[in-house]
Short mmCIF file of C-alpha atoms in Angstrom, two decimals:
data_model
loop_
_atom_site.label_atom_id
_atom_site.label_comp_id
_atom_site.label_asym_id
_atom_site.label_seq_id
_atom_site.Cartn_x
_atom_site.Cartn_y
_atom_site.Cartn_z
CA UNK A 1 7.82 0.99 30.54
CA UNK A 2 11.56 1.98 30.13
CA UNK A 3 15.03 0.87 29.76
CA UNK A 4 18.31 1.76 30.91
CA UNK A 5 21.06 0.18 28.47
CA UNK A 6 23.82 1.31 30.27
CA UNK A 7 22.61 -0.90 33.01
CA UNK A 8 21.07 -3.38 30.75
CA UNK A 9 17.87 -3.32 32.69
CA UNK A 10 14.19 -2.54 31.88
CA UNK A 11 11.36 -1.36 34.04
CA UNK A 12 7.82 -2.80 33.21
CA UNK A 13 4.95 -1.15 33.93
CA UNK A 14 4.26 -3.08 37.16
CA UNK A 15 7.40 -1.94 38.62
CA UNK A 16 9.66 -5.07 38.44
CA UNK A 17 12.95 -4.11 37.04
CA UNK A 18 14.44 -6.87 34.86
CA UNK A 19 18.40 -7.35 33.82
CA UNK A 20 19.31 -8.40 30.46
CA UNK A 21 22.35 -9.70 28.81
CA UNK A 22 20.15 -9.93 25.49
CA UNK A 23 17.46 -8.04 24.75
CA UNK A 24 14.50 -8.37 21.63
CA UNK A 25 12.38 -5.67 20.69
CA UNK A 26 9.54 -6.72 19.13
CA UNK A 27 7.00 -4.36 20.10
CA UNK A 28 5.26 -4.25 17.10
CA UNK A 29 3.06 -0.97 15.95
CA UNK A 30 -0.29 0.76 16.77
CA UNK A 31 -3.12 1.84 14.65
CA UNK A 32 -2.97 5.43 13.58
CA UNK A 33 -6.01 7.83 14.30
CA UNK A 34 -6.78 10.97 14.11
CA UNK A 35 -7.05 13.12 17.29
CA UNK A 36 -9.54 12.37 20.07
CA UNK A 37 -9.80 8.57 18.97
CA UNK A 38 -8.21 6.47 21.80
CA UNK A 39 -5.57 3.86 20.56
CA UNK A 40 -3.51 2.03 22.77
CA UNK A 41 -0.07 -0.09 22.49
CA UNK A 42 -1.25 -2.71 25.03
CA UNK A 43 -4.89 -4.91 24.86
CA UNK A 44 -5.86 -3.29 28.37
CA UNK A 45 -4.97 0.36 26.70
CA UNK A 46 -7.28 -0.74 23.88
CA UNK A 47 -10.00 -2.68 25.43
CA UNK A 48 -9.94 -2.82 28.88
CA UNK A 49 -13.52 -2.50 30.35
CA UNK A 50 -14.79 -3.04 26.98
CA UNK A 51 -14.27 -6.74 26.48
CA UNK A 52 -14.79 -9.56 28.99
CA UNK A 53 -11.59 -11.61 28.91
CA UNK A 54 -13.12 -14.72 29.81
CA UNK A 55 -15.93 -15.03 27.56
CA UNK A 56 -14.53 -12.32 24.57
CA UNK A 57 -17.26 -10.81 24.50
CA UNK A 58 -18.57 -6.98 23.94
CA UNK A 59 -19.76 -5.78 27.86
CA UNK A 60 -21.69 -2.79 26.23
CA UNK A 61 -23.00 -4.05 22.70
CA UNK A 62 -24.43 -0.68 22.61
CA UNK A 63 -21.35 1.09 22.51
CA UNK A 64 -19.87 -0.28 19.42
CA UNK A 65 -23.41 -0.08 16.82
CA UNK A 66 -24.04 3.35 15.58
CA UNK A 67 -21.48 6.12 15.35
CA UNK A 68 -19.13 3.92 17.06
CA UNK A 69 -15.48 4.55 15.05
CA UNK A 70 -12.88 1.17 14.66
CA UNK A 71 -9.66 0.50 13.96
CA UNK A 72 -8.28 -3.48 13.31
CA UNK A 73 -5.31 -4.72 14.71
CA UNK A 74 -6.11 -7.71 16.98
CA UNK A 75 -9.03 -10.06 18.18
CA UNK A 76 -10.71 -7.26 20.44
CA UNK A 77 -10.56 -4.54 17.32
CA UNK A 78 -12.59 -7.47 15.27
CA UNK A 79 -14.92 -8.03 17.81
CA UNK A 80 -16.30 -4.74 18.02
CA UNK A 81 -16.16 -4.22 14.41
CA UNK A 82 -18.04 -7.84 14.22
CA UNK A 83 -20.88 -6.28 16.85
CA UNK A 84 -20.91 -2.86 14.82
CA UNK A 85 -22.17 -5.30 11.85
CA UNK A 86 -24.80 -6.49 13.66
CA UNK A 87 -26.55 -3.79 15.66
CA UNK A 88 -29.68 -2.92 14.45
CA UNK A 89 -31.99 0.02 15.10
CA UNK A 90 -33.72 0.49 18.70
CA UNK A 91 -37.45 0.32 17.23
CA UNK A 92 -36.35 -2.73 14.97
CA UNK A 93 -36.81 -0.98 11.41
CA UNK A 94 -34.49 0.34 9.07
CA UNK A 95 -33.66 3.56 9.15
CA UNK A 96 -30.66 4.37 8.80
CA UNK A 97 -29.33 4.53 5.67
CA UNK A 98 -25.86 5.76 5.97
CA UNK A 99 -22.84 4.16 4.65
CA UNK A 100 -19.97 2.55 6.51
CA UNK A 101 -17.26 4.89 6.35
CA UNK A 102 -13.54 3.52 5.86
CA UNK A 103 -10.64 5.89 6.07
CA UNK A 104 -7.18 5.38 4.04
CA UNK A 105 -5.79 4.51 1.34
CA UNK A 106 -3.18 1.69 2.05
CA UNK A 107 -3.43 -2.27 2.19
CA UNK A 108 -5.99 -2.22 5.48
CA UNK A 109 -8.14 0.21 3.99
CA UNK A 110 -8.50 -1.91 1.15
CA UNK A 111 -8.46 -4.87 2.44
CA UNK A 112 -11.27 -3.70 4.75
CA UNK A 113 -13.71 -1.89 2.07
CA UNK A 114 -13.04 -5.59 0.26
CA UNK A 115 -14.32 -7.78 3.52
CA UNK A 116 -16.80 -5.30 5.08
CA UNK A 117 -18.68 -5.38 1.52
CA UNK A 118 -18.39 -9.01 1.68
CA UNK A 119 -20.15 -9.63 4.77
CA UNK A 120 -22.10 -7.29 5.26
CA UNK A 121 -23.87 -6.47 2.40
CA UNK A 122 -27.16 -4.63 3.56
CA UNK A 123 -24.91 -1.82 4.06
CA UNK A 124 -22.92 -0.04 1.54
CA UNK A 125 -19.38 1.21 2.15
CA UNK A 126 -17.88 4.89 0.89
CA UNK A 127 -13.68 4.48 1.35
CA UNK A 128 -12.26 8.18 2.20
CA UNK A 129 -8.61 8.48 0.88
CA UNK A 130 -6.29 11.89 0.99
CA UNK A 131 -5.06 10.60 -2.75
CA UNK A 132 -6.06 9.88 -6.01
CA UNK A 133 -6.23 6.26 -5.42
CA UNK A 134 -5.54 3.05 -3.41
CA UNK A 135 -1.32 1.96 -3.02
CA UNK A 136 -0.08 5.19 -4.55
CA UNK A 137 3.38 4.56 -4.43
CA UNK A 138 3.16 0.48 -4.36
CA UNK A 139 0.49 0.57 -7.79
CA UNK A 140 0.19 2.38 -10.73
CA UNK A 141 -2.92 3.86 -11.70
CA UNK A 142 -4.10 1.26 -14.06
CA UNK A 143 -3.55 -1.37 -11.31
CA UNK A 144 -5.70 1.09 -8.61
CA UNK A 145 -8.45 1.24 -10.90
CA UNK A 146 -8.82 -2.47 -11.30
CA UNK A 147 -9.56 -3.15 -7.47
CA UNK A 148 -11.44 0.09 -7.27
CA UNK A 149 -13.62 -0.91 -10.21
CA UNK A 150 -14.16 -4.36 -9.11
CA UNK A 151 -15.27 -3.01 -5.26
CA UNK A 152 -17.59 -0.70 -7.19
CA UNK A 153 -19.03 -2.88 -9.49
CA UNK A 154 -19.40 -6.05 -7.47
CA UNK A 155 -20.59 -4.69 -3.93
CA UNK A 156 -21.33 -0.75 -4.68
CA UNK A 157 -18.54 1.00 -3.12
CA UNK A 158 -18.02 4.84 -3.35
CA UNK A 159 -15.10 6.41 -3.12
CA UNK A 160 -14.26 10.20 -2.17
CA UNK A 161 -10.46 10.88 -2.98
CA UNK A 162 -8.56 13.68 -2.39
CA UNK A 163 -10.32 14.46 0.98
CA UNK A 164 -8.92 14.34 4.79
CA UNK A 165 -10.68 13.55 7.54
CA UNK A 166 -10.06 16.24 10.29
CA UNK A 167 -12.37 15.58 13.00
CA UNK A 168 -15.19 13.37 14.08
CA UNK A 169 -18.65 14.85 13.43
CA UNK A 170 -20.19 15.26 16.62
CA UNK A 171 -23.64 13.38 17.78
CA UNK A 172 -24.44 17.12 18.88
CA UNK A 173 -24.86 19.17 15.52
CA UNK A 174 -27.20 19.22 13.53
CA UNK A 175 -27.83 22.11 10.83
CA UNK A 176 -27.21 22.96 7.05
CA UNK A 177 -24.01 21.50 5.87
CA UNK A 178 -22.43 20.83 2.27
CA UNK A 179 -21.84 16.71 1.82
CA UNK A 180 -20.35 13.94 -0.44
CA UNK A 181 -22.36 12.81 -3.51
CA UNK A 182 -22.37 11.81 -7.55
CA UNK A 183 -20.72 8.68 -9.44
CA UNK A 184 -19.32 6.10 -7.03
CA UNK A 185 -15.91 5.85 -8.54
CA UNK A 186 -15.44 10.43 -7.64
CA UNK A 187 -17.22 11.54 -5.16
CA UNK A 188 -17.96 15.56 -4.95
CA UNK A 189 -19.18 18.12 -2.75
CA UNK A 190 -22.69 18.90 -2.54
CA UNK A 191 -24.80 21.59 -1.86
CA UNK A 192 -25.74 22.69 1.28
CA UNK A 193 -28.42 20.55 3.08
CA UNK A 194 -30.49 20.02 6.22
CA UNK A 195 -29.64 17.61 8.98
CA UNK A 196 -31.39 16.76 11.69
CA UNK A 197 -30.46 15.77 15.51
CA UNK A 198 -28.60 12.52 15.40
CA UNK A 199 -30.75 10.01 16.50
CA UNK A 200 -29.86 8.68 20.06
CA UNK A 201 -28.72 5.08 18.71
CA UNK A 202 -25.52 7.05 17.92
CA UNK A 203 -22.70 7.14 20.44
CA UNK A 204 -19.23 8.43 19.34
CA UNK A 205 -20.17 10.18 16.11
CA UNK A 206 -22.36 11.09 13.64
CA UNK A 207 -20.16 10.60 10.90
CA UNK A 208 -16.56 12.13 9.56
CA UNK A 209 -15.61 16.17 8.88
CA UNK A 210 -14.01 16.17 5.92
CA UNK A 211 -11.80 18.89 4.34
CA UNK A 212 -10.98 19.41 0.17
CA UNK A 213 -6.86 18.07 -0.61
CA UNK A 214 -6.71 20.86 -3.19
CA UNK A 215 -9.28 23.40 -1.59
CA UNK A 216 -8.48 23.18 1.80
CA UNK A 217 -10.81 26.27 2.57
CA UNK A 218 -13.66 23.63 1.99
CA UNK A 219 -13.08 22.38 5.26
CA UNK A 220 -16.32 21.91 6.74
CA UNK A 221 -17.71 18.73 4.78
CA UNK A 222 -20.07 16.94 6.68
CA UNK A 223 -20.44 12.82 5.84
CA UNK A 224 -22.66 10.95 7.76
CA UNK A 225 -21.86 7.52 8.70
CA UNK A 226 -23.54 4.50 10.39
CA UNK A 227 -20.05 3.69 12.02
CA UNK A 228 -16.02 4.49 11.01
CA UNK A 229 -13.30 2.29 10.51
CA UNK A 230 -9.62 4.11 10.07
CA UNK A 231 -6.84 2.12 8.22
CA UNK A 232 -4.47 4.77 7.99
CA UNK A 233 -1.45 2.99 9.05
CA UNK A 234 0.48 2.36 12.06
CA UNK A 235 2.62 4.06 14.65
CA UNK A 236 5.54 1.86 16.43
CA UNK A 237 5.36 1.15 19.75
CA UNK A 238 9.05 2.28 20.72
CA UNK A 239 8.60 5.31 23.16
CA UNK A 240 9.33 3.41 25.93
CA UNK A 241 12.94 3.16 24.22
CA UNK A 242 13.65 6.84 25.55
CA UNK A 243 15.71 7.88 21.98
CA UNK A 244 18.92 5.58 23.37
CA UNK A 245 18.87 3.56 20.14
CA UNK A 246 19.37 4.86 16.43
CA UNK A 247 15.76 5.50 14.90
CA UNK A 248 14.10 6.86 12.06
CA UNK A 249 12.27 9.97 11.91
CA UNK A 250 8.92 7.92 12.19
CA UNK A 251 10.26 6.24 15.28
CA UNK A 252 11.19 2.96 14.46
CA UNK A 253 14.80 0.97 15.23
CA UNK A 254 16.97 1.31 12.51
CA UNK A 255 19.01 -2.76 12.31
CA UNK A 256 21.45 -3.76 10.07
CA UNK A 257 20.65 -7.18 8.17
CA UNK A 258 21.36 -9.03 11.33
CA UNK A 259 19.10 -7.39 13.05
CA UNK A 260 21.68 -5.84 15.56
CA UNK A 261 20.73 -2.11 16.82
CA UNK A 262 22.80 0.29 17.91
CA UNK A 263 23.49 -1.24 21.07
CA UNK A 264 25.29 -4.06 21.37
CA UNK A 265 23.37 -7.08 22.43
CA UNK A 266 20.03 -5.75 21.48
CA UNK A 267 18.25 -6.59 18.23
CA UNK A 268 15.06 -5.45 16.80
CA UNK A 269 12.33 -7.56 14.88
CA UNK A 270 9.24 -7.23 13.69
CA UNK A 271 7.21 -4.22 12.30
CA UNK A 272 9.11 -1.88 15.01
CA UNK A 273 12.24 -2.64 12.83
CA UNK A 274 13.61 -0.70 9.65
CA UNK A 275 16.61 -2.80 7.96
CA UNK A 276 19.41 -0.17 6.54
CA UNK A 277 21.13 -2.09 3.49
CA UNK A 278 23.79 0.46 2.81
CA UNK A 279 21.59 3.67 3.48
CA UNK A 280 18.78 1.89 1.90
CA UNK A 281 15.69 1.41 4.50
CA UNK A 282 13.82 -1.09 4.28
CA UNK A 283 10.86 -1.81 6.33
CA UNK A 284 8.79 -4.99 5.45
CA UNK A 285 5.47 -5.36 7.66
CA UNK A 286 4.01 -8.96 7.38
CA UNK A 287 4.34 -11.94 8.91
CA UNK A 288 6.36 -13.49 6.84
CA UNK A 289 9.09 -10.70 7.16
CA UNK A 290 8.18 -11.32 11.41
CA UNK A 291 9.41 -15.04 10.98
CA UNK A 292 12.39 -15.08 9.36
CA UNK A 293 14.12 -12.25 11.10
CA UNK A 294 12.90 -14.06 14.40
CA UNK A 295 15.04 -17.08 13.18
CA UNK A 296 17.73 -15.22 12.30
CA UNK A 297 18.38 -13.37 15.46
CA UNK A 298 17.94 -16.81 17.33
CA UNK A 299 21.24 -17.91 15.32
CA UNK A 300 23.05 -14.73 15.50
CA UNK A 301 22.31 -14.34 19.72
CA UNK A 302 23.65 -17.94 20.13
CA UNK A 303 26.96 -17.44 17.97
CA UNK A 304 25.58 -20.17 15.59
CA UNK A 305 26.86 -19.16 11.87
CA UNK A 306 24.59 -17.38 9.54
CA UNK A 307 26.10 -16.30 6.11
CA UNK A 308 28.26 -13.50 5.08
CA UNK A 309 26.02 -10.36 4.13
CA UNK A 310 23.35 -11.01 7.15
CA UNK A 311 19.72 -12.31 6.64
CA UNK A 312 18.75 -13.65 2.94
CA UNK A 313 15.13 -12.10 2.48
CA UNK A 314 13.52 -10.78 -0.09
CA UNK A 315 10.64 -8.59 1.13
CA UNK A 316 7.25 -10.57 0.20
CA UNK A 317 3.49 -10.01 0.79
CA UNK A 318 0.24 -10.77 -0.28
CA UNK A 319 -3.43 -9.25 -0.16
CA UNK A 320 -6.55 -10.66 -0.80
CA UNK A 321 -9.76 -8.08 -2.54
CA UNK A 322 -13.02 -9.43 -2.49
CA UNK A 323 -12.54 -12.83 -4.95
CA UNK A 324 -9.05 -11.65 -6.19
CA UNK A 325 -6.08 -12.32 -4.24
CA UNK A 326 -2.17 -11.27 -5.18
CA UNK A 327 1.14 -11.83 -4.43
CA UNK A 328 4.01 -9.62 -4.72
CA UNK A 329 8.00 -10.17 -4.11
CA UNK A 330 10.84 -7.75 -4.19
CA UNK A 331 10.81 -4.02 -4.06
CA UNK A 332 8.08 -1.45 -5.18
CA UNK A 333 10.96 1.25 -5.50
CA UNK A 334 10.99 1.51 -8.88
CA UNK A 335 11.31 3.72 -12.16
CA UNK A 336 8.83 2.12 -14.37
CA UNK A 337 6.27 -0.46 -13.70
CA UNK A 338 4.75 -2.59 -16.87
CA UNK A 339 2.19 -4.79 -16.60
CA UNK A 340 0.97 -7.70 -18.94
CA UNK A 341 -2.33 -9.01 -19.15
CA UNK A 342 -4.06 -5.89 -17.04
CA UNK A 343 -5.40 -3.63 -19.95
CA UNK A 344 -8.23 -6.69 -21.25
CA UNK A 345 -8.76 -7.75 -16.96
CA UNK A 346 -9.02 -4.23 -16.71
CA UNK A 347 -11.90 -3.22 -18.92
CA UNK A 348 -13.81 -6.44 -18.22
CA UNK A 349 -16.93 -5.97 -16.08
CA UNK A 350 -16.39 -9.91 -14.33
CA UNK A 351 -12.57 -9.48 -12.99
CA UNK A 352 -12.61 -13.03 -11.32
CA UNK A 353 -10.04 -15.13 -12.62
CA UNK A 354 -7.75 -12.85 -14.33
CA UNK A 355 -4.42 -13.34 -14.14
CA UNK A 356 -2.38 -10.84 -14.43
CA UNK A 357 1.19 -9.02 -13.51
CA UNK A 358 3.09 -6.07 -12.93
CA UNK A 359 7.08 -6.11 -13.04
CA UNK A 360 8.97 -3.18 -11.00
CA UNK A 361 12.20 -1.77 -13.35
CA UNK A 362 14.66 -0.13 -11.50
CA UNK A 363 17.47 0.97 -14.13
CA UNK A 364 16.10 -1.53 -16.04
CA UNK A 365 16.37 -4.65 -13.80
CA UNK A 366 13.48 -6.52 -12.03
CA UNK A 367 13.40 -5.38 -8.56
CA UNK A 368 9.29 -6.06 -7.93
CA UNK A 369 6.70 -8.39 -9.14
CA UNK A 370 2.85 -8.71 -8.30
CA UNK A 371 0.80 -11.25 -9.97
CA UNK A 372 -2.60 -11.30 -9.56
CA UNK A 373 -5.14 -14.49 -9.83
CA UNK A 374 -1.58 -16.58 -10.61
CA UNK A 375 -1.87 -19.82 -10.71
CA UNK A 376 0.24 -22.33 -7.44
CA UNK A 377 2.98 -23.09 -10.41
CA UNK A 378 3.32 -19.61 -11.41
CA UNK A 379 3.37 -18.54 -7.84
CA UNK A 380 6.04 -20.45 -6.71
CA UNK A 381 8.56 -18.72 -9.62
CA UNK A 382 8.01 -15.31 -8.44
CA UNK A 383 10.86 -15.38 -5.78
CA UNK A 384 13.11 -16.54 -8.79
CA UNK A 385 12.50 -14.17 -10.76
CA UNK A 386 13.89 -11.04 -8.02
CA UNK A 387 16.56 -13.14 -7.36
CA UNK A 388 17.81 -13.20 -10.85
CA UNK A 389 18.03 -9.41 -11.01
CA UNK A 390 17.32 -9.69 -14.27
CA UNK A 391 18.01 -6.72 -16.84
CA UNK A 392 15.34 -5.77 -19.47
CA UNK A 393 16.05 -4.26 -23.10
CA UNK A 394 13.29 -1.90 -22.73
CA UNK A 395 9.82 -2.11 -20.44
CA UNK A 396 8.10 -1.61 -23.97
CA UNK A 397 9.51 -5.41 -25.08
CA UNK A 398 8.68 -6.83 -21.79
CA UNK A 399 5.07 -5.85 -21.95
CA UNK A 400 4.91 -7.80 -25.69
CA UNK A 401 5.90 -10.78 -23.67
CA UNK A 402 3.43 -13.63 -21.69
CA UNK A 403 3.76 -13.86 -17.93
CA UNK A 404 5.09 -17.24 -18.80
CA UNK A 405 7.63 -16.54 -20.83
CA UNK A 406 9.10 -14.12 -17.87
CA UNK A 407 8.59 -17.24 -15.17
CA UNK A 408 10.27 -19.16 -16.82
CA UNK A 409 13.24 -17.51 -18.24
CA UNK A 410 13.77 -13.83 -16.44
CA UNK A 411 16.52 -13.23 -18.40
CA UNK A 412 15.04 -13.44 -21.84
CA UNK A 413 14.92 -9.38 -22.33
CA UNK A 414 18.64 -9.45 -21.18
CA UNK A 415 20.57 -7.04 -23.60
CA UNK A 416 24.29 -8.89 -24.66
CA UNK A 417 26.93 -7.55 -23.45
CA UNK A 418 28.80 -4.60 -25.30
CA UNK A 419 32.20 -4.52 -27.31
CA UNK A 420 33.79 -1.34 -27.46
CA UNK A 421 31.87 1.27 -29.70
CA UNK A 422 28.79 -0.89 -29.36
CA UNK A 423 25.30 0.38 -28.02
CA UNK A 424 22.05 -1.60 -27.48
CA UNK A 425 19.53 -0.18 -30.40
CA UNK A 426 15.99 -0.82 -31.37
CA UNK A 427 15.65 -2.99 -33.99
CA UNK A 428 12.17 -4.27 -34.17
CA UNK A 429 10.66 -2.25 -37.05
CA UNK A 430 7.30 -1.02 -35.75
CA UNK A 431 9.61 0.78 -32.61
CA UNK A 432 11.35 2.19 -35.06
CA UNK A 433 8.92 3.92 -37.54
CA UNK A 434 6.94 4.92 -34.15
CA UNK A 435 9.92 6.37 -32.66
CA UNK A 436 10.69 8.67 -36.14
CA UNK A 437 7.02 9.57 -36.58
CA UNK A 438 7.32 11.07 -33.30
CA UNK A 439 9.91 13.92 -35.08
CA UNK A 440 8.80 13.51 -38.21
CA UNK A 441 8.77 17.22 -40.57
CA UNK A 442 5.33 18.23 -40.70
CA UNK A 443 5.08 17.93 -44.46
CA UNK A 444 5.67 14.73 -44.68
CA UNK A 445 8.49 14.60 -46.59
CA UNK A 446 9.89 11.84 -43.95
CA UNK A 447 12.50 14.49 -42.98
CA UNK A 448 13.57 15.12 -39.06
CA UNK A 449 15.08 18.25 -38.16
CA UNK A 450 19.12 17.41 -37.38
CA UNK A 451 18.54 18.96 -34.02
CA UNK A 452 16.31 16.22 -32.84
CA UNK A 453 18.66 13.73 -33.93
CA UNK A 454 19.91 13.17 -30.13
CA UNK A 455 16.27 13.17 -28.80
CA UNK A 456 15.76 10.27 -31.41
CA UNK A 457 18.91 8.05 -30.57
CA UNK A 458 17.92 8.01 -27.14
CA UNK A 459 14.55 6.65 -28.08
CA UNK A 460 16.36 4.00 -29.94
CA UNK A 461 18.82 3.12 -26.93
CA UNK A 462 21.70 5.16 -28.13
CA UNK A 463 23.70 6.80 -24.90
CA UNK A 464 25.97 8.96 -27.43
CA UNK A 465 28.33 11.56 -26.45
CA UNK A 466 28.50 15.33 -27.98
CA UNK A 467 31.58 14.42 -29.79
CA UNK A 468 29.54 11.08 -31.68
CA UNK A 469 26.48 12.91 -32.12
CA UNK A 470 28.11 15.95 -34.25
CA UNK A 471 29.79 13.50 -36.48
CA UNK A 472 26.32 12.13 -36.48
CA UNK A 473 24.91 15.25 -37.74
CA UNK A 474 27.85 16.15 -39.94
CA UNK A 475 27.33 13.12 -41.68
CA UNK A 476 24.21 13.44 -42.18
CA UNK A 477 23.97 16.77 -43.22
CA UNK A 478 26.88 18.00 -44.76
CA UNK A 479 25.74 21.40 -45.52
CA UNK A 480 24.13 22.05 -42.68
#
């Protein structure tokens, strides 16, 4: 309910006030929602009166069918969703046609369009997302379209991007409104058409209102839906914390990398913490992230010894679409990501089996890797690979190389080191004639204009100086 560090007490929500001399947060998060959709922090905030504790199960089946709305984060959240599945219509025939509507973009969203089209495949599912595509940010948009493709092809899922969700449609109207309609993988707005009263199977909704990214004046989009699901992230459970430790803007406890907060003799773990390695924030929500900085605080609050530098993790995750599954090790924050093996996976029609990766360059080293469809052996070399923190020549030779050849040795691209006066250049011939082509003189004399020398050298891995590059054109052109 609250606590007073100065005291080094909390107050729980019964009353009882508790003293400390060490205190864990691990609070965890929340689903997000949109306004008017109850989410709790606690399981009696979330289902109390809705689930019977001692046989977990629904007490008004009714309640979570038609035009119910979901979110997943625990046993009770599944349960409903599992009875939503199964509800059928009053007079026994089907009716109702509507799709299952999932909102978001992210991992659940995904992962929930993926399962949801799995098992329950009488029903079709249309994923909602504010962006162009799933993981912005985490994938590129080859790598989107090869789960989005595969969700299509394989189980019919539509997808409406660039659209927000604004407001549950209510069970009450019923009128002319514009829709969602066209090619599964884009969505558009329709005309205006007729709906009728919402049946009375339906309790919370009748669907989603939906308003246009890039038009927000279309704001009045009407999508029906035989029930919602929201995976649109998380919120962290830390109000309760009354602002007395250092936080993020999003609320969550900023720890250093053992875990330590702000105050001493309290520690943070879990998806409510955000690790700050030298101003850089990192915030890794899985289990696996859970675990280790569990055993690490463990040591640190009995004065065992843990090494210099604080907890050795390297953030990790995986995610399973469907038949494909992935795993992915390092960091996402990156300046280029190449990928080797995607282009044929991605044009094939049957995605099952492909193997395939995507390496994360950050000034040129490996900082992220995802492989999808790997094989156990070629799993258990991705940690290896961040840990090297391997530089790369140039993303262009790493995607000419096998996933293999990477596992094995990370450091294969790794330039040599430079004597004085020396610079990395591309040597491999077809780089070369591509990269003059590119300012070639339009008569095709094989000519370049001397001001696009610099522009070229660059291409070829040349970081020269003003000085160097007008001897460079001197040279060159001696009369100017």
């Amino acid at each position: 309910e609250s606590v007073s560090f100065a005291s080094k007490q909390i107050t729980l929500s019964s009353g009882v006030t508790l003293s400390y001399k060490t205190l864990l947060i691990a609070t965890g998060v929340r689903a997000r929602v949109i306004d008017g959709i109850r989410s709790g922090s606690t399981w009696s905030e979330c289902h109390s009166g809705d689930i019977n504790p001692d046989t977990m199960s629904i007490v008004d089946p009714r309640r979570y069918g038609f035009g119910s709305t979901h979110t997943v984060r625990d046993m009770g959240d599944a349960l409903k969703l599992v009875e939503a599945f199964s509800r059928i219509e009053d007079d026994s025939q089907k009716t109702c046609y509507d799709p299952i509507v999932v909102v978001g973009g992210g991992f659940i969203a995904m992962e929930l369009a993926a399962a949801i089209s799995m098992y329950s495949e009488d029903n079709h599912v249309t994923v909602v997302m504010k962006g162009e595509h799933f993981l912005e940010g985490v994938f590129n948009k080859e790598m989107s379209e090869f789960y989005e493709r595969h969700l299509s092809q394989k189980f019919g899922v539509r997808f409406a991007r660039n659209f927000r969700v604004t407001d549950l449609w209510s069970t009450a109207s019923s009128g002319a409104y514009c829709s969602l309609d066209g090619p599964a993988m884009d969505l558009h707005k329709t005309r205006e058409r007729v709906f009728e009263p919402t049946p009375s199977q339906f309790t919370e909704c009748r669907g989603v209102i939906l308003e246009d990214v890039n038009n927000p004046s279309d704001s009045d989009i009407r999508l029906p839906a035989r029930f919602v699901v929201f995976g649109v992230g998380s919120e962290p459970n830390t109000e309760w914390l009354g602002g007395g430790l250092e936080m993020t803007a999003g609320g969550y406890v900023k720890v250093n990398e053992n875990c330590e907060t702000s105050e001493e003799g309290v520690y943070a773990i879990g998806d409510v913490a955000v690790v700050d390695r030298g101003g850089e924030l990192e915030r890794t929500g899985h289990v696996d992230a859970a675990r280790k900085m569990a055993r690490h605080v463990a040591k640190v609050a009995r004065g065992e010894f843990v090494e210099s530098g604080g907890m050795d993790h390297i953030p990790y995750f995986y995610s399973r679409v469907l038949d494909l599954s992935w795993k992915f090790w390092g960091s996402s924050e990156c300046h280029e990501i190449v990928t080797i093996g995607l282009g044929k996976a991605g044009k094939d029609e049957g995605a099952e089996g492909k193997t395939w990766a995507a390496f994360y360059l950050r000034d040129g080293i490996i900082v992220g890797v995802l492989l999808n469809g790997g094989s156990d052996e070629q799993n258990a070399k991705l940690e290896g690979v961040i840990r090297a923190e391997a530089k790369v020549a140039s993303g262009k030779k790493l995607a000419k190389c096998s996933i293999d050849e990477i596992l094995k040795d990370p450091h294969l691209l790794t330039p040599p080191t430079l004597g004085l006066g020396e610079f990395h250049a591309e040597t491999d011939p077809d780089e070369v004639r591509e990269a003059f082509s590119a300012f070639e003189d339009e008569s095709g004399s094989g000519l370049m204009k001397s001001e696009d020398l610099e522009s070229l050298m660059k291409m070829l891995g040349a970081d020269w100086d003003k000085e160097e590059l007008a001897d460079a054109v001197t040279a060159l052109d001696e009369e100017g």
